[in-house]
Coordinates of C-alpha atoms in Angstrom, one line a residue:
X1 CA 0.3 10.4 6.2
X2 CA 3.4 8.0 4.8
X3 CA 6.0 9.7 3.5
X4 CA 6.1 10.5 -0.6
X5 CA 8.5 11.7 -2.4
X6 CA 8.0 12.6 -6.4
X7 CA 10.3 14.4 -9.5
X8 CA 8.6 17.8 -9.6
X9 CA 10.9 20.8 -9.1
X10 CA 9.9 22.4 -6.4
X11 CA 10.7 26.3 -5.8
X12 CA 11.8 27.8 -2.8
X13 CA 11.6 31.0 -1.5
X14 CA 13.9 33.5 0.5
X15 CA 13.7 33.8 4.2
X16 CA 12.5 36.9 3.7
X17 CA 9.1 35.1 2.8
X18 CA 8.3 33.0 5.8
X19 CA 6.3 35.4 7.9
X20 CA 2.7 34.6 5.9
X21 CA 3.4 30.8 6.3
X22 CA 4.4 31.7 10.3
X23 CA 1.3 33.7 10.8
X24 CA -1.1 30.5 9.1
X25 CA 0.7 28.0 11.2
X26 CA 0.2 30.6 14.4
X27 CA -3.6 31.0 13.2
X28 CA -3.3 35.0 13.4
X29 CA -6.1 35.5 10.7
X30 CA -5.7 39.4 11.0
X31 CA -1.9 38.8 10.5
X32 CA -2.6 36.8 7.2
X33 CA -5.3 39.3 6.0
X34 CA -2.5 41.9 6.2
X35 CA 0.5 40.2 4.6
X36 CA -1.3 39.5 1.7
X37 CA -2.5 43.0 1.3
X38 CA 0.7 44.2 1.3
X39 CA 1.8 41.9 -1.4
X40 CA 2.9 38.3 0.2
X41 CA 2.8 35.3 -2.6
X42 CA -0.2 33.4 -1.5
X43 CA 1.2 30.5 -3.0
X44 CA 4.6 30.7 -2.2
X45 CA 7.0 27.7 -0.7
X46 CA 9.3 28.0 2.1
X47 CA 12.1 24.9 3.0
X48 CA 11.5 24.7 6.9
X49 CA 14.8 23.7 8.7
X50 CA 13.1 19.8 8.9
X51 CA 13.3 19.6 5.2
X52 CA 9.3 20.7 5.1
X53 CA 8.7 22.7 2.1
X54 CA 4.8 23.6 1.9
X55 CA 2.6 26.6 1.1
X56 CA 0.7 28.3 3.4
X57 CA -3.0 26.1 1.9
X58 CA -0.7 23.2 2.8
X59 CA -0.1 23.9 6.4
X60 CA -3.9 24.9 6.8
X61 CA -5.1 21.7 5.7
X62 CA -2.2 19.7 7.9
X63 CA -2.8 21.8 11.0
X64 CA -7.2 21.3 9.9
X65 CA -7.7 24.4 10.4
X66 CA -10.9 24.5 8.1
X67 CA -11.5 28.7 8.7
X68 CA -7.6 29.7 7.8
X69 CA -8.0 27.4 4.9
X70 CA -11.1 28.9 3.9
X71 CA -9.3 32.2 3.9
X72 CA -6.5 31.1 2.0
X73 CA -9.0 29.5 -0.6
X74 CA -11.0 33.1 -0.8
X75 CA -7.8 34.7 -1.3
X76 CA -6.9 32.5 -4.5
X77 CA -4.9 30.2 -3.2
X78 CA -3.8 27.5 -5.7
X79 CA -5.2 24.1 -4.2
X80 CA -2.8 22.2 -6.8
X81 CA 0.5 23.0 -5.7
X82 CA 2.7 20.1 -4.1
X83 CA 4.6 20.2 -1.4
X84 CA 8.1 18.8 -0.9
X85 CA 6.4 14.8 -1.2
X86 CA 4.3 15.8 -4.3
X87 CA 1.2 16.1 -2.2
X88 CA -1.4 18.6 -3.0
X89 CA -3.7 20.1 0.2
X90 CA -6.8 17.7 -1.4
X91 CA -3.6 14.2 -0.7
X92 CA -3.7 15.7 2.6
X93 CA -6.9 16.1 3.3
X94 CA -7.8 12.7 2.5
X95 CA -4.8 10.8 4.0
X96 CA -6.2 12.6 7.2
X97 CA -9.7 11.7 6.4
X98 CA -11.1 15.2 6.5
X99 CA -14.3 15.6 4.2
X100 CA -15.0 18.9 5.1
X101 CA -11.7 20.2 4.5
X102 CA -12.0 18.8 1.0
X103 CA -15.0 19.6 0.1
X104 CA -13.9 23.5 0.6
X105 CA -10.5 22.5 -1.9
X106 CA -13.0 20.6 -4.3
X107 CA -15.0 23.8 -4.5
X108 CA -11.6 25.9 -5.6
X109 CA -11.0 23.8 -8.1
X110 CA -8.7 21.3 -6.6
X111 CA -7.4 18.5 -9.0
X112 CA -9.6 15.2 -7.7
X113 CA -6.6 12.8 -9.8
X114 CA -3.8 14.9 -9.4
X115 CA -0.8 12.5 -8.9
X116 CA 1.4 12.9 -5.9
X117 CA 4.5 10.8 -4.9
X118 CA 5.1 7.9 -6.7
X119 CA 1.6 8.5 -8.6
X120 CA -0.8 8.0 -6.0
X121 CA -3.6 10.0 -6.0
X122 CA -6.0 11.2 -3.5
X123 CA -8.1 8.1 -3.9
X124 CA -5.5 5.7 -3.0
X125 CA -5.0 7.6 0.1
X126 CA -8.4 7.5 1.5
X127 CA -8.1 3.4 0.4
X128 CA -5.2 3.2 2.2
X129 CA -6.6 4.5 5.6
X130 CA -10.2 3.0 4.8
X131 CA -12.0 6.0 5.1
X132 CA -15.3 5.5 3.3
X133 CA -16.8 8.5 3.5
X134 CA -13.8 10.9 1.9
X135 CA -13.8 7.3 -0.8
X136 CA -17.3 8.6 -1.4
X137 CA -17.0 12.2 -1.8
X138 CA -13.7 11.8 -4.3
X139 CA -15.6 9.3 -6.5
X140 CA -18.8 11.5 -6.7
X141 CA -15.9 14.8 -7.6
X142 CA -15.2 12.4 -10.4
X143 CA -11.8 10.3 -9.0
X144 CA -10.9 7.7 -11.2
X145 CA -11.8 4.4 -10.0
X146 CA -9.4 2.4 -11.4
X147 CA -6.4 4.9 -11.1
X148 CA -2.8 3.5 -11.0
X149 CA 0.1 4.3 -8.9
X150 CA 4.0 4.2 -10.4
X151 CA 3.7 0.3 -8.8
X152 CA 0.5 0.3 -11.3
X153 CA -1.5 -0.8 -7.9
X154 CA -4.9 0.7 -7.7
X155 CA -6.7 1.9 -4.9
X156 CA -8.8 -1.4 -4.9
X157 CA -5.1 -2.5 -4.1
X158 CA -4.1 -0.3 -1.6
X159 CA -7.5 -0.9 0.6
X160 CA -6.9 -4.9 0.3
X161 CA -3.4 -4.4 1.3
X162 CA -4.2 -2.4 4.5
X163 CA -7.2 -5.2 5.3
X164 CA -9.7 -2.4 4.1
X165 CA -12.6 -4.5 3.8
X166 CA -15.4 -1.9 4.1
X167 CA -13.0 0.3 1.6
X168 CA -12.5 -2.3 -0.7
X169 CA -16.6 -3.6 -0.6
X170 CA -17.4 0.2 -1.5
X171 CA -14.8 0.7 -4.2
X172 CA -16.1 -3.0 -5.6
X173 CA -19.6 -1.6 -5.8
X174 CA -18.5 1.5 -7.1
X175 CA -17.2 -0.3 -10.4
X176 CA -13.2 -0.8 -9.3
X177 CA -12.1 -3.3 -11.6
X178 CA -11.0 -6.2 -9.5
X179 CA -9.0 -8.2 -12.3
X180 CA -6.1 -5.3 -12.9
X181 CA -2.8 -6.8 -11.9
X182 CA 0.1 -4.7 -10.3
X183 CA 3.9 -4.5 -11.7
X184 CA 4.2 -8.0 -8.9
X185 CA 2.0 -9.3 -11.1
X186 CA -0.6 -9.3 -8.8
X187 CA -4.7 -9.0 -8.4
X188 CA -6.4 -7.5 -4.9
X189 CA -7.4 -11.2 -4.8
X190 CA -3.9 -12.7 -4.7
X191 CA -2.8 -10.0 -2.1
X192 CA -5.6 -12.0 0.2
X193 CA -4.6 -15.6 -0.8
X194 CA -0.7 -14.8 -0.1
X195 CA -1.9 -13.6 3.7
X196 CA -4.1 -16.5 3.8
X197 CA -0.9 -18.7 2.5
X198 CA 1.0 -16.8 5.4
X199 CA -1.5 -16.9 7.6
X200 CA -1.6 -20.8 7.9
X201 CA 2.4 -21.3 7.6
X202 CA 2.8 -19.4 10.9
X203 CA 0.0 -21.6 12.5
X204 CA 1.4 -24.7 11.2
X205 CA 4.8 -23.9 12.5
X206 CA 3.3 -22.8 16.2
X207 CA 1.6 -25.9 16.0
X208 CA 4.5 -28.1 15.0
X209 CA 6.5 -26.5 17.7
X210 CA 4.2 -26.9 20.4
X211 CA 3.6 -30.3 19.2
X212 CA 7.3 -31.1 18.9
X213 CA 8.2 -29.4 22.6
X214 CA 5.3 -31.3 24.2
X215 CA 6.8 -34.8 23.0
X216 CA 10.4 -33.8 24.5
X217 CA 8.6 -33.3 27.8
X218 CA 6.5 -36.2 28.0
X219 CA 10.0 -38.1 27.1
X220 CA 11.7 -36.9 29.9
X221 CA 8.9 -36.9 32.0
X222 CA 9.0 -40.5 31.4
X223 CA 12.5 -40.9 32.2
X224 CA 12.1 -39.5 35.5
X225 CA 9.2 -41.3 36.3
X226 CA 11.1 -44.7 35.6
X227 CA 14.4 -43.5 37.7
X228 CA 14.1 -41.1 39.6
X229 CA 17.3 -40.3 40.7
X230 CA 18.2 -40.3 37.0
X231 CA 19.8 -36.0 36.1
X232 CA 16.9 -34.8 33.9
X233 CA 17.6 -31.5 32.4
X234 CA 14.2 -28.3 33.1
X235 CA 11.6 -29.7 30.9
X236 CA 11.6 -27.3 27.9
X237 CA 8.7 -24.9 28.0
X238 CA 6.3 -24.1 25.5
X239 CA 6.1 -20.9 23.2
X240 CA 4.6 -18.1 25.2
X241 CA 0.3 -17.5 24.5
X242 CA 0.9 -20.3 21.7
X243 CA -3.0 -21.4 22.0
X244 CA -3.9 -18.2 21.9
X245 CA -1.3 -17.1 19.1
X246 CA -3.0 -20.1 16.9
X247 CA -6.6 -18.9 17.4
X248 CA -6.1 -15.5 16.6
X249 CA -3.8 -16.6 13.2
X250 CA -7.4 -19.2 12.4
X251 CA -9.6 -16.1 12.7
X252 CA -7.8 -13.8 10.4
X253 CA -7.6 -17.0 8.3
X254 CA -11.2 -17.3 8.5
X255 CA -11.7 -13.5 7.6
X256 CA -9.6 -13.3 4.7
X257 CA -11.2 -16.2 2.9
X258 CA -14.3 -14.3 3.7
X259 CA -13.2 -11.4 1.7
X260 CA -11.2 -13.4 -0.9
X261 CA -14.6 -14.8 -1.2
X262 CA -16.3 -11.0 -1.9
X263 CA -13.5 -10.6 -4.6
X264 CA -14.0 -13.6 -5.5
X265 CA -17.5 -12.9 -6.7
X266 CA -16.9 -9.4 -7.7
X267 CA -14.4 -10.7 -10.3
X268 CA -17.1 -13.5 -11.6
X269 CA -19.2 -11.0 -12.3
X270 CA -17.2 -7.9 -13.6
X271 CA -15.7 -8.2 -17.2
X272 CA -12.1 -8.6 -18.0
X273 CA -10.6 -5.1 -19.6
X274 CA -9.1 -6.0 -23.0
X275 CA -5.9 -4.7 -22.2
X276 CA -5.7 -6.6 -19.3
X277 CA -6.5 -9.8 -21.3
X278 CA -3.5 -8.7 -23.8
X279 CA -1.7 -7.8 -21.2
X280 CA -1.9 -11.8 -19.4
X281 CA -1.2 -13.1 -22.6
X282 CA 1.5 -11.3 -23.1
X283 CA 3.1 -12.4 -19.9
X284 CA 1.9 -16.3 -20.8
X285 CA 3.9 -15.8 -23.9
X286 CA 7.3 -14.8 -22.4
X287 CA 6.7 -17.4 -19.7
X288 CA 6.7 -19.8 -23.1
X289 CA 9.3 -18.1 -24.6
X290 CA 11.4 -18.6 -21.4
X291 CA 10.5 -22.0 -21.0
X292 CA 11.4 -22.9 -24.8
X293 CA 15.0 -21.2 -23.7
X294 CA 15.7 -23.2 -20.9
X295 CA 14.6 -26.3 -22.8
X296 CA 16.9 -25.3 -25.5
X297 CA 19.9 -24.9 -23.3
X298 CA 19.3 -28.4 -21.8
X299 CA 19.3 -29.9 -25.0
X300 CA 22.5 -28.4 -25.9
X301 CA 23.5 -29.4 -23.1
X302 CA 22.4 -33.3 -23.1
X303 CA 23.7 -33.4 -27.1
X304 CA 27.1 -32.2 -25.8
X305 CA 27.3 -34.7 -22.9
X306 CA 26.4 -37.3 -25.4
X307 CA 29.0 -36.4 -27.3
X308 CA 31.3 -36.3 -24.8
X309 CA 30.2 -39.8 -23.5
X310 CA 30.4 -41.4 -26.9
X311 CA 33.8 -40.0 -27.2
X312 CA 35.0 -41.6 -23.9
X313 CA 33.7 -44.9 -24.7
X314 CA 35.1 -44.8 -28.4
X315 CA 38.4 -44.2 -26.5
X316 CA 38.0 -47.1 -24.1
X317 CA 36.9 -49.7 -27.1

């Protein structure tokens, strides 16, 4: 699971505390069973020497150990608490793609759109690693769709960005919006059409090289063909697995425009939000604004190099 890190305060506790979160990670059930009769915080925080600060649910969930975490759940563990990257158990559980192990934190109340580092919810994590089935089970525990991250990318977003397609076909027929734009101004569409754009720059340029090498070699193959004894230099060798390089580049090329095509027709067919419309206009209008500035500055500029012309040649007359 990548790395998050979020604002929340975070509370540690003493030393003193560690042995409940030592006997989860160790499995000793028994051990567990007695700590917290004897009074251990269930839901208490420890900062591990690697920085790690988690709760005892968390390190259930991370180490899937579905009975200790059923334990912990029985016991009234608090499924919501984040850990030191803002991740609750149910962020876990889905960036690991363990349905199960959610289902149990679903049924103890766990927040299905609790926002973890940087916003992202539980959602975008199962987008992220394209796992349909935990997609499913958040979105029928009520996940919102169209959810935004701090980035404002959704988790259509974050499945066309990892080349999710089955991920992002779900989420489409599931009622993700596929017109929302992120702060880079961008659809799920355009993420395809830049790797497409990419895509067919780096075959160009194989292409151009191999083309360009192969000409230098016939060249001097021809000069040594016509004098022999003439000093020509190792004929310059071509780009390692080039052909093969070039092929693989077409077939990605050909399977993006395939799903640029599904957005394509998702987005012909789904409405445009309102805000989103205000929002597009709103960005047309300071493109206009910032056009009308720039065309302001060059016509004070041209007026005062006019001046400045007419002024030399009133001078010269």
């Amino acid at each position: 699971m990548r790395s998050r890190r979020g604002s929340m305060a975070i509370s540690y506790t003493a030393k003193s505390r560690a042995p409940l979160i030592a006997a989860v990670k160790s499995l000793k059930t028994s051990e567990v069973e007695r700590l917290l009769d004897s009074g251990e915080d269930i839901n208490q925080t420890f900062k591990e020497h690697t920085g790690e600060v988690r709760t005892p649910l968390h390190w259930a969930v991370w180490l899937e150990k579905e009975k200790m975490v059923r334990l912990l759940l029985e016991r009234g563990s608090d499924p919501n608490v984040p850990d030191q990257d803002q991740a609750s158990p149910l962020h876990i559980a889905a960036a690991f793609a363990q349905p199960e192990m959610m289902k149990l934190l679903l049924d103890h109340k766990a927040d299905v759109n609790i926002p973890g580092q940087r916003n992202w919810t539980a959602l975008h994590d199962a987008a992220f690693g394209g796992a349909t089935n935990v997609i499913e089970l958040l979105l029928q525990a009520g996940a919102d769709i169209n959810s935004r991250n701090l980035g404002k990318d959704t988790p259509l977003h974050s499945a066309v960005a990892q080349d999710m397609v089955e991920a992002a076909n779900l989420l489409l027929t599931s009622g993700a919006c596929p017109h929302l734009r992120n702060w880079d101004n961008m659809r799920p569409i355009d993420i395809v059409n830049t790797r497409i754009a990419h895509s067919r720059s780096a075959a160009a340029y194989l292409q151009n090289e191999a083309s360009a090498i192969e000409r230098e070699r016939q060249k001097l193959a021809d000069l040594q063909e016509q004098d022999p004894e003439a000093d020509v230099l190792d004929l310059p060798q071509l780009p390692q697995n080039i052909d093969e390089r070039v092929v693989k580049l077409n077939a990605t090329i050909e399977r993006l425009q395939e799903f640029a095509g599904v957005l394509q027709k998702a987005m012909d067919t789904a409405p445009i939000p309102l805000d989103e419309e205000l929002a597009l206009l709103d960005l047309r209008l300071r493109q206009l604004k910032g056009l009308q500035y720039r065309l302001n500055l060059q016509m004070k500029y041209n007026s005062s190099l006019a001046e400045k012309l007419r002024s030399v040649v009133a001078q010269m007359g």
